[in-house]
CSV table of C-alpha atoms in Angstrom, one decimal:
chain,number,residue,atom,x,y,z
A,11,MET,CA,23.3,116.0,89.7
A,12,THR,CA,26.8,117.3,90.2
A,13,LYS,CA,27.8,120.7,88.8
A,14,THR,CA,30.0,119.0,86.1
A,15,ARG,CA,27.2,116.7,85.0
A,16,MET,CA,24.7,119.6,84.8
A,17,MET,CA,27.2,121.5,82.6
A,18,LEU,CA,27.6,118.5,80.3
A,19,ALA,CA,23.8,118.0,80.0
A,20,ALA,CA,23.4,121.7,79.1
A,21,SER,CA,26.2,121.5,76.5
A,22,ALA,CA,24.5,118.4,75.0
A,23,ALA,CA,21.2,120.2,74.8
A,24,ILE,CA,22.8,123.1,72.9
A,25,CYS,CA,24.5,120.7,70.4
A,26,LEU,CA,21.3,118.9,69.8
A,27,GLY,CA,19.4,122.1,68.8
A,28,GLY,CA,17.6,122.4,72.2
A,29,SER,CA,16.6,118.8,72.7
A,30,ALA,CA,18.2,117.1,75.6
A,31,TRP,CA,18.2,113.7,73.9
A,32,ALA,CA,18.6,112.8,70.3
A,33,GLU,CA,16.1,110.3,69.0
A,34,GLU,CA,16.8,107.8,66.2
A,35,LEU,CA,13.8,107.3,63.9
A,36,GLU,CA,13.8,104.6,61.3
A,37,VAL,CA,12.1,105.8,58.1
A,38,THR,CA,11.1,103.3,55.4
A,39,HIS,CA,10.6,104.1,51.8
A,40,TRP,CA,11.3,102.7,48.3
A,41,TRP,CA,13.4,105.6,46.9
A,42,THR,CA,16.6,103.8,45.8
A,43,SER,CA,17.5,105.2,42.3
A,44,GLY,CA,20.1,107.9,42.0
A,45,GLY,CA,17.7,110.8,41.8
A,46,GLU,CA,15.5,109.4,44.5
A,47,ALA,CA,18.4,108.8,46.9
A,48,ALA,CA,19.6,112.3,46.4
A,49,ALA,CA,16.2,113.7,47.1
A,50,VAL,CA,15.4,111.7,50.3
A,51,ALA,CA,18.9,112.6,51.6
A,52,GLU,CA,17.6,116.2,51.8
A,53,PHE,CA,14.9,115.1,54.3
A,54,ALA,CA,17.4,113.2,56.3
A,55,LYS,CA,19.7,116.2,56.4
A,56,ALA,CA,16.9,118.5,57.6
A,57,PHE,CA,15.8,116.1,60.3
A,58,ASP,CA,19.3,115.5,61.5
A,59,ALA,CA,19.7,119.2,61.9
A,60,THR,CA,17.0,119.1,64.7
A,61,GLY,CA,19.4,117.1,66.8
A,62,ASN,CA,17.6,113.8,66.0
A,63,LYS,CA,18.8,111.1,63.7
A,64,TRP,CA,17.3,109.7,60.5
A,65,ILE,CA,17.8,106.0,60.2
A,66,ASP,CA,17.3,105.1,56.6
A,67,GLY,CA,15.2,102.1,55.9
A,68,ALA,CA,15.2,102.0,52.1
A,69,ILE,CA,13.6,98.9,50.6
A,70,ALA,CA,14.8,98.0,47.1
A,71,GLY,CA,12.2,97.7,44.4
A,72,SER,CA,9.0,99.5,43.6
A,73,GLY,CA,6.2,100.5,45.9
A,74,SER,CA,4.4,97.3,45.2
A,75,THR,CA,7.4,95.4,46.5
A,76,ALA,CA,7.9,97.6,49.5
A,77,ARG,CA,4.4,98.2,50.8
A,78,PRO,CA,3.6,94.5,51.8
A,79,ILE,CA,6.9,94.6,53.9
A,80,MET,CA,6.0,97.8,55.5
A,81,ILE,CA,2.4,96.7,56.3
A,82,SER,CA,3.7,93.3,57.7
A,83,ARG,CA,6.0,95.1,60.1
A,84,ILE,CA,3.3,97.4,61.4
A,85,THR,CA,0.7,94.7,61.8
A,86,GLY,CA,3.3,92.4,63.3
A,87,GLY,CA,4.2,94.7,66.1
A,88,ASP,CA,7.6,95.9,64.7
A,89,PRO,CA,6.6,99.4,63.4
A,90,MET,CA,9.1,101.9,62.0
A,91,ALA,CA,8.8,105.5,63.1
A,92,ALA,CA,7.6,106.7,59.7
A,93,THR,CA,6.8,105.1,56.4
A,94,GLN,CA,6.1,106.2,52.8
A,95,PHE,CA,2.9,105.5,51.0
A,96,ASN,CA,1.3,107.2,48.0
A,97,HIS,CA,-1.5,109.6,48.6
A,98,GLY,CA,-4.9,107.9,48.7
A,99,ARG,CA,-6.1,104.6,50.1
A,100,GLN,CA,-3.0,102.5,50.6
A,101,ALA,CA,-2.9,102.9,54.4
A,102,GLU,CA,-6.7,103.0,54.9
A,103,GLU,CA,-6.9,99.6,56.6
A,104,LEU,CA,-4.0,100.5,59.0
A,105,VAL,CA,-5.7,103.7,59.9
A,106,ASP,CA,-9.0,101.9,60.5
A,107,ALA,CA,-7.2,99.4,62.7
A,108,GLY,CA,-5.9,102.3,64.9
A,109,MET,CA,-2.3,101.7,64.1
A,110,MET,CA,-1.4,105.2,62.8
A,111,ARG,CA,-1.1,108.3,64.8
A,112,SER,CA,-3.1,111.4,64.0
A,113,LEU,CA,-1.3,114.6,62.8
A,114,THR,CA,-4.4,116.8,63.1
A,115,GLU,CA,-3.2,118.9,66.0
A,116,LEU,CA,0.2,119.5,64.3
A,117,ALA,CA,-1.3,120.4,61.0
A,118,GLU,CA,-3.8,122.8,62.6
A,119,ALA,CA,-1.1,124.5,64.7
A,120,GLU,CA,1.2,125.0,61.6
A,121,GLY,CA,-1.7,126.0,59.2
A,122,TRP,CA,-1.1,123.3,56.6
A,123,ALA,CA,-4.5,123.8,55.1
A,124,ASP,CA,-3.7,127.5,54.5
A,125,VAL,CA,-0.6,126.8,52.3
A,126,ILE,CA,-1.4,123.5,50.6
A,127,THR,CA,-1.3,123.7,46.8
A,128,ALA,CA,-4.2,121.3,46.2
A,129,PRO,CA,-6.7,120.8,49.1
A,130,PHE,CA,-7.4,117.2,48.2
A,131,LEU,CA,-3.9,116.3,49.1
A,132,LEU,CA,-4.8,116.7,52.7
A,133,GLU,CA,-8.3,115.3,52.1
A,134,ASN,CA,-6.5,112.1,50.9
A,135,CYS,CA,-4.7,111.9,54.2
A,136,THR,CA,-8.0,112.4,56.2
A,137,LEU,CA,-10.3,109.7,57.6
A,138,ASP,CA,-13.2,110.3,59.9
A,139,GLY,CA,-12.1,113.9,60.3
A,140,GLU,CA,-8.5,113.1,61.4
A,141,LEU,CA,-5.4,113.8,59.4
A,142,TYR,CA,-3.0,110.8,59.3
A,143,CYS,CA,-0.2,111.7,56.9
A,144,VAL,CA,2.0,114.5,55.6
A,145,PRO,CA,2.0,114.9,51.8
A,146,VAL,CA,5.5,115.7,50.6
A,147,ASN,CA,5.2,116.2,46.9
A,148,ILE,CA,2.9,116.3,43.9
A,149,HIS,CA,3.8,113.8,41.2
A,150,SER,CA,2.1,113.5,37.9
A,151,TRP,CA,2.4,110.6,35.5
A,152,GLN,CA,1.5,112.2,32.2
A,153,TRP,CA,4.9,113.0,30.9
A,154,LEU,CA,6.7,111.8,27.7
A,155,TRP,CA,10.5,112.1,28.1
A,156,LEU,CA,12.4,112.3,24.8
A,157,SER,CA,16.1,111.9,24.0
A,158,ASN,CA,17.1,114.8,21.7
A,159,LYS,CA,20.2,112.8,20.7
A,160,ALA,CA,18.1,109.7,19.6
A,161,PHE,CA,16.0,111.8,17.3
A,162,GLU,CA,19.1,113.6,15.9
A,163,ASP,CA,20.7,110.3,15.2
A,164,ALA,CA,17.5,109.1,13.5
A,165,GLY,CA,17.4,112.3,11.3
A,166,VAL,CA,13.9,113.3,12.4
A,167,PRO,CA,12.7,116.3,14.5
A,168,VAL,CA,12.0,115.9,18.2
A,169,PRO,CA,8.3,115.2,18.4
A,170,THR,CA,5.9,117.8,19.9
A,171,ASN,CA,3.0,115.3,20.6
A,172,TRP,CA,2.1,111.7,20.9
A,173,ASP,CA,1.1,111.2,17.2
A,174,GLU,CA,4.4,112.6,16.0
A,175,PHE,CA,6.2,110.3,18.4
A,176,VAL,CA,4.4,107.3,17.0
A,177,ALA,CA,5.1,108.4,13.5
A,178,ALA,CA,8.8,108.7,14.2
A,179,ALA,CA,9.1,105.1,15.5
A,180,PRO,CA,10.2,103.6,12.1
A,181,ALA,CA,13.0,106.1,11.7
A,182,LEU,CA,14.2,105.4,15.3
A,183,GLU,CA,14.1,101.6,14.7
A,184,ALA,CA,16.1,102.1,11.4
A,185,ALA,CA,18.7,104.0,13.4
A,186,GLY,CA,19.0,101.1,15.9
A,187,LYS,CA,17.0,102.8,18.6
A,188,VAL,CA,14.2,101.4,20.8
A,189,PRO,CA,11.3,103.8,20.2
A,190,LEU,CA,9.7,103.5,23.6
A,191,ALA,CA,11.6,102.4,26.7
A,192,MET,CA,9.6,100.6,29.3
A,193,GLY,CA,10.4,98.3,32.2
A,194,LYS,CA,8.7,95.0,32.4
A,195,GLN,CA,6.6,95.7,35.5
A,196,GLY,CA,2.8,96.1,35.8
A,197,TRP,CA,3.0,99.4,37.6
A,198,GLN,CA,5.0,100.9,34.7
A,199,SER,CA,2.7,99.7,31.9
A,200,GLY,CA,-0.3,100.5,34.0
A,201,GLY,CA,0.9,104.0,34.7
A,202,ALA,CA,1.6,104.6,31.0
A,203,PHE,CA,-1.9,103.4,30.2
A,204,ASN,CA,-3.5,105.7,32.8
A,205,SER,CA,-1.5,108.5,31.3
A,206,MET,CA,-3.0,107.8,27.9
A,207,VAL,CA,-6.5,107.8,29.4
A,208,LEU,CA,-6.2,111.3,30.8
A,209,SER,CA,-4.1,112.8,28.0
A,210,LEU,CA,-5.7,111.2,25.0
A,211,ALA,CA,-9.3,110.7,26.2
A,212,GLY,CA,-9.5,113.7,28.5
A,213,PRO,CA,-10.4,114.4,32.1
A,214,ASP,CA,-14.2,113.6,31.8
A,215,ILE,CA,-13.5,110.0,30.5
A,216,TYR,CA,-10.7,109.6,33.1
A,217,MET,CA,-13.0,110.5,36.0
A,218,LYS,CA,-16.0,108.4,34.7
A,219,VAL,CA,-13.7,105.4,34.5
A,220,PHE,CA,-11.6,105.7,37.7
A,221,GLN,CA,-13.9,107.7,40.0
A,222,ASP,CA,-17.4,106.6,38.9
A,223,HIS,CA,-16.3,103.1,37.9
A,224,ASP,CA,-18.5,103.4,34.8
A,225,ALA,CA,-18.1,100.1,33.0
A,226,GLU,CA,-20.0,101.4,30.0
A,227,THR,CA,-17.6,104.2,29.5
A,228,ALA,CA,-14.7,101.8,30.1
A,229,ALA,CA,-16.0,99.6,27.3
A,230,GLY,CA,-16.9,102.6,25.0
A,231,PRO,CA,-15.4,104.1,21.8
A,232,GLU,CA,-13.3,106.8,23.6
A,233,MET,CA,-11.5,104.1,25.6
A,234,ALA,CA,-11.1,102.0,22.4
A,235,LYS,CA,-8.9,104.8,21.1
A,236,VAL,CA,-6.8,104.6,24.2
A,237,TRP,CA,-6.4,100.9,23.8
A,238,ALA,CA,-5.3,101.4,20.2
A,239,ALA,CA,-2.7,103.8,21.4
A,240,ALA,CA,-1.6,101.3,24.0
A,241,ASP,CA,-1.3,98.7,21.3
A,242,ALA,CA,1.0,101.1,19.4
A,243,ALA,CA,3.0,101.7,22.6
A,244,ARG,CA,3.6,98.0,23.3
A,245,LYS,CA,4.9,97.5,19.7
A,246,MET,CA,7.3,100.4,20.1
A,247,ALA,CA,8.4,99.0,23.5
A,248,ALA,CA,8.8,95.4,22.2
A,249,ASN,CA,12.6,95.5,22.4
A,250,SER,CA,12.9,97.4,25.6
A,251,ASN,CA,14.6,94.6,27.5
A,252,VAL,CA,14.9,96.2,31.0
A,253,GLN,CA,13.1,95.6,34.2
A,254,ASP,CA,13.3,98.7,36.4
A,255,TRP,CA,11.9,102.2,35.5
A,256,ASN,CA,15.2,104.0,36.0
A,257,GLN,CA,16.9,101.5,33.6
A,258,ALA,CA,14.4,102.6,31.0
A,259,THR,CA,15.1,106.2,31.8
A,260,ASN,CA,18.8,105.6,31.4
A,261,MET,CA,18.0,104.3,27.9
A,262,VAL,CA,16.6,107.7,27.1
A,263,ILE,CA,19.5,109.5,28.8
A,264,THR,CA,22.1,107.6,26.8
A,265,GLY,CA,20.2,107.9,23.5
A,266,GLN,CA,19.4,104.2,23.2
A,267,ALA,CA,15.7,104.9,23.2
A,268,GLY,CA,13.6,107.7,21.8
A,269,GLY,CA,11.3,108.2,24.7
A,270,GLN,CA,9.6,107.0,27.9
A,271,ILE,CA,6.2,107.5,29.5
A,272,MET,CA,7.0,108.0,33.1
A,273,GLY,CA,6.1,110.3,36.0
A,274,ASP,CA,8.0,113.5,36.7
A,275,TRP,CA,10.3,111.6,39.1
A,276,ALA,CA,12.2,110.6,36.0
A,277,GLN,CA,13.5,114.1,36.0
A,278,GLY,CA,15.7,113.4,39.0
A,279,GLU,CA,17.6,110.8,36.9
A,280,PHE,CA,18.3,113.3,34.1
A,281,GLN,CA,19.6,115.8,36.7
A,282,VAL,CA,21.9,113.2,38.3
A,283,ALA,CA,23.2,112.5,34.8
A,284,GLY,CA,23.9,116.2,34.3
A,285,GLN,CA,21.5,116.6,31.5
A,286,VAL,CA,19.6,119.9,30.8
A,287,ALA,CA,15.9,120.2,30.0
A,288,GLY,CA,15.4,121.6,26.5
A,289,LYS,CA,19.0,120.9,25.5
A,290,ASP,CA,19.6,117.2,26.1
A,291,TYR,CA,16.1,116.1,26.6
A,292,THR,CA,12.5,117.2,26.0
A,293,CYS,CA,9.6,116.8,28.3
A,294,LEU,CA,6.0,116.7,26.9
A,295,ALA,CA,3.4,117.3,29.6
A,296,GLY,CA,0.1,115.5,28.9
A,297,LEU,CA,2.1,113.5,26.2
A,298,GLY,CA,2.0,116.8,24.2
A,299,VAL,CA,-1.7,116.4,23.7
A,300,GLY,CA,-3.6,117.0,26.9
A,301,GLN,CA,-3.2,120.0,29.3
A,302,TYR,CA,-4.2,118.1,32.4
A,303,LEU,CA,-2.1,116.3,35.0
A,304,SER,CA,-3.0,113.8,37.7
A,305,ALA,CA,-2.0,115.0,41.2
A,306,ASN,CA,-0.5,111.9,42.8
A,307,GLY,CA,2.4,111.8,45.0
A,308,ASP,CA,4.0,110.5,48.2
A,309,ALA,CA,3.1,110.9,51.8
A,310,PHE,CA,4.5,109.7,55.1
A,311,TYR,CA,2.5,108.0,57.8
A,312,PHE,CA,3.6,107.6,61.4
A,313,PRO,CA,2.7,104.3,63.2
A,314,LYS,CA,1.8,104.6,66.8
A,315,LEU,CA,4.8,104.0,69.1
A,316,SER,CA,4.9,103.1,72.8
A,317,ASP,CA,8.0,105.3,73.3
A,318,ASP,CA,6.9,108.8,74.3
A,319,ALA,CA,10.3,110.4,73.3
A,320,LYS,CA,10.2,108.8,69.8
A,321,SER,CA,6.6,109.8,69.4
A,322,GLU,CA,7.6,113.4,70.1
A,323,ALA,CA,10.4,113.1,67.5
A,324,GLN,CA,7.8,111.8,65.0
A,325,GLY,CA,6.0,115.2,65.3
A,326,GLU,CA,9.3,117.0,64.6
A,327,LEU,CA,9.9,114.8,61.5
A,328,ALA,CA,6.4,115.5,60.2
A,329,SER,CA,7.0,119.3,60.7
A,330,VAL,CA,10.4,119.2,59.0
A,331,MET,CA,8.9,117.3,55.9
A,332,PHE,CA,6.3,120.0,55.5
A,333,SER,CA,8.6,123.0,56.1
A,334,PRO,CA,9.3,125.4,53.2
A,335,GLU,CA,13.0,124.8,53.2
A,336,ALA,CA,12.8,121.0,53.1
A,337,GLN,CA,10.1,121.1,50.5
A,338,VAL,CA,12.3,123.1,48.1
A,339,ALA,CA,15.4,121.1,48.7
A,340,PHE,CA,13.6,117.7,48.3
A,341,ASN,CA,11.4,118.5,45.3
A,342,LEU,CA,14.1,120.1,43.2
A,343,LYS,CA,16.0,116.9,43.3
A,344,LYS,CA,13.0,114.6,43.1
A,345,GLY,CA,11.6,116.3,40.0
A,346,SER,CA,8.2,116.7,41.7
A,347,VAL,CA,6.2,119.8,42.6
A,348,PRO,CA,6.1,121.0,46.3
A,349,VAL,CA,2.9,120.7,48.1
A,350,ARG,CA,3.2,124.2,49.5
A,351,LYS,CA,2.2,127.3,47.4
A,352,ASP,CA,4.2,129.8,49.5
A,353,ILE,CA,7.7,128.9,48.5
A,354,ASP,CA,10.2,130.3,46.0
A,355,LEU,CA,10.9,128.0,43.0
A,356,ALA,CA,13.2,130.3,41.1
A,357,ALA,CA,15.6,127.4,40.6
A,358,ALA,CA,12.9,125.2,38.9
A,359,ASN,CA,13.9,124.0,35.4
A,360,ASP,CA,11.7,124.1,32.3
A,361,CYS,CA,9.9,120.8,33.0
A,362,MET,CA,9.0,121.7,36.5
A,363,LYS,CA,7.8,125.1,35.4
A,364,LYS,CA,5.5,123.4,32.8
A,365,GLY,CA,4.0,121.3,35.6
A,366,LEU,CA,3.6,124.3,37.9
A,367,GLU,CA,1.7,126.2,35.1
A,368,ILE,CA,-0.8,123.3,34.6
A,369,ILE,CA,-1.3,122.8,38.3
A,370,GLY,CA,-1.5,126.5,38.9
A,371,ALA,CA,-4.3,126.8,36.3
A,372,GLY,CA,-6.3,124.1,38.2
A,373,ASN,CA,-6.0,121.6,35.4
A,374,ILE,CA,-5.5,118.6,37.8
A,375,VAL,CA,-7.3,115.5,38.7
A,376,PRO,CA,-6.8,113.0,41.5
A,377,GLY,CA,-4.3,110.2,40.8
A,378,THR,CA,-5.8,106.7,40.4
A,379,ASP,CA,-4.4,105.7,43.9
A,380,ALA,CA,-7.0,108.0,45.4
A,381,LEU,CA,-9.8,106.7,43.2
A,382,ILE,CA,-9.5,102.9,43.2
A,383,THR,CA,-8.6,100.4,45.9
A,384,PRO,CA,-5.2,98.7,46.0
A,385,ASP,CA,-7.0,95.4,45.1
A,386,THR,CA,-8.5,97.0,41.9
A,387,ASN,CA,-5.2,98.6,41.1
A,388,THR,CA,-3.4,95.2,41.4
A,389,GLN,CA,-6.0,93.6,39.0
A,390,LEU,CA,-5.4,96.4,36.5
A,391,GLU,CA,-1.6,96.2,36.7
A,392,ASP,CA,-1.8,92.4,36.1
A,393,LEU,CA,-3.9,93.1,33.0
A,394,HIS,CA,-1.6,95.8,31.7
A,395,ASN,CA,1.5,93.6,32.3
A,396,GLN,CA,0.0,90.8,30.3
A,397,PHE,CA,-1.1,93.1,27.5
A,398,PHE,CA,2.3,94.6,27.1
A,399,SER,CA,4.1,91.3,27.2
A,400,ASP,CA,1.6,89.1,25.3
A,401,MET,CA,1.0,90.3,21.7
A,402,SER,CA,-1.7,87.6,21.3
A,403,LEU,CA,-4.0,89.4,23.7
A,404,SER,CA,-5.9,91.8,21.4
A,405,ALA,CA,-6.7,95.4,22.4
A,406,GLU,CA,-10.4,94.5,22.1
A,407,ASP,CA,-10.2,91.5,24.5
A,408,ALA,CA,-8.1,93.6,26.9
A,409,GLN,CA,-10.6,96.4,26.9
A,410,ALA,CA,-13.4,94.0,27.7
A,411,ARG,CA,-11.5,92.7,30.7
A,412,PHE,CA,-10.6,96.2,31.7
A,413,ALA,CA,-14.3,97.2,31.7
A,414,GLN,CA,-15.2,94.2,33.8
A,415,ILE,CA,-12.6,95.1,36.4
A,416,ILE,CA,-13.8,98.7,36.5
A,417,GLY,CA,-17.4,97.7,36.8
A,418,ASP,CA,-16.6,95.4,39.7
A,419,ALA,CA,-14.5,98.1,41.6
A,420,SER,CA,-15.6,99.3,45.0
């Protein structure tokens, strides 16, 4: 190599943060709403700072739309460098097939187990003693988001719990508001229902149903109360004529709807809209009734690649995603809680602080994605979608079908 070329190579290495070559890594995910896009951009910025390049592979739609595309690419021999899944069992078959790379060595070297907020987040990434994903946040579903303006327009106080919210529905309707905003997708109605199970029936019933697959409990009187609440919810949501979750959130932001049951990722939409928790909107953890949250969330898996340089860059990306700096930047915009317990969250707003208090007290249970298979989850989402769209399906008949699905779950 000539002296000039050696100097240019050295200069390039300095510009690339110490790496002689920048690697482009395609990262697939389903974060496309305003708040989600702002959050994932923080990961991209942090990875680009290493001298490598994040190639964004956002797939429009929900996870249920994106996951089959991601899986098809991996099994078809066209893997991306990293891909989003939820914590739990969604990538289990890909791991079993030997298509995902282990992150065990990296996690041990960086001491992930020493700083993780909830140990089962790493357990959900582990199969046969090997760690296969990096958890990036803790999401919880059990939130009721309320529009302070909608209740002011209706002349009623902002509710403090689920029963008060249901009682305020007639006043909201009289004021031309939709009491409950909900998109017309099974994962949304299913998530709302599961939130009711934990918040209204409690953690013991929740775990008996989703972890133990106890059909008798699923058919029992405590779950009958949940189905009655779901019946009230579908009536309040009858005129919510939107499809996507963020469209439903926007109804709350603009005061067209009284509230929405949605995970804490909805908070990102309020932030993008410039709204302030406690002033413009109210958040009720556990629907204002329960003091437990499910610890679900997102994780990134790394398909095995034949290119050694890209494989090395995969490790850099995983390390960046778990780093304290990226965890703070990403989760403050996502509305979720970081997976690390050793970081400063002084900038957290009122809603995030509520979530941190509950999680910090240990009042958490695994999300349903970690307890039931994707097949069972699809069956349940189909049931919930039908229940919320077909008023002729009674709560009693829906509960009977629910109990059968739970009893047959593996």
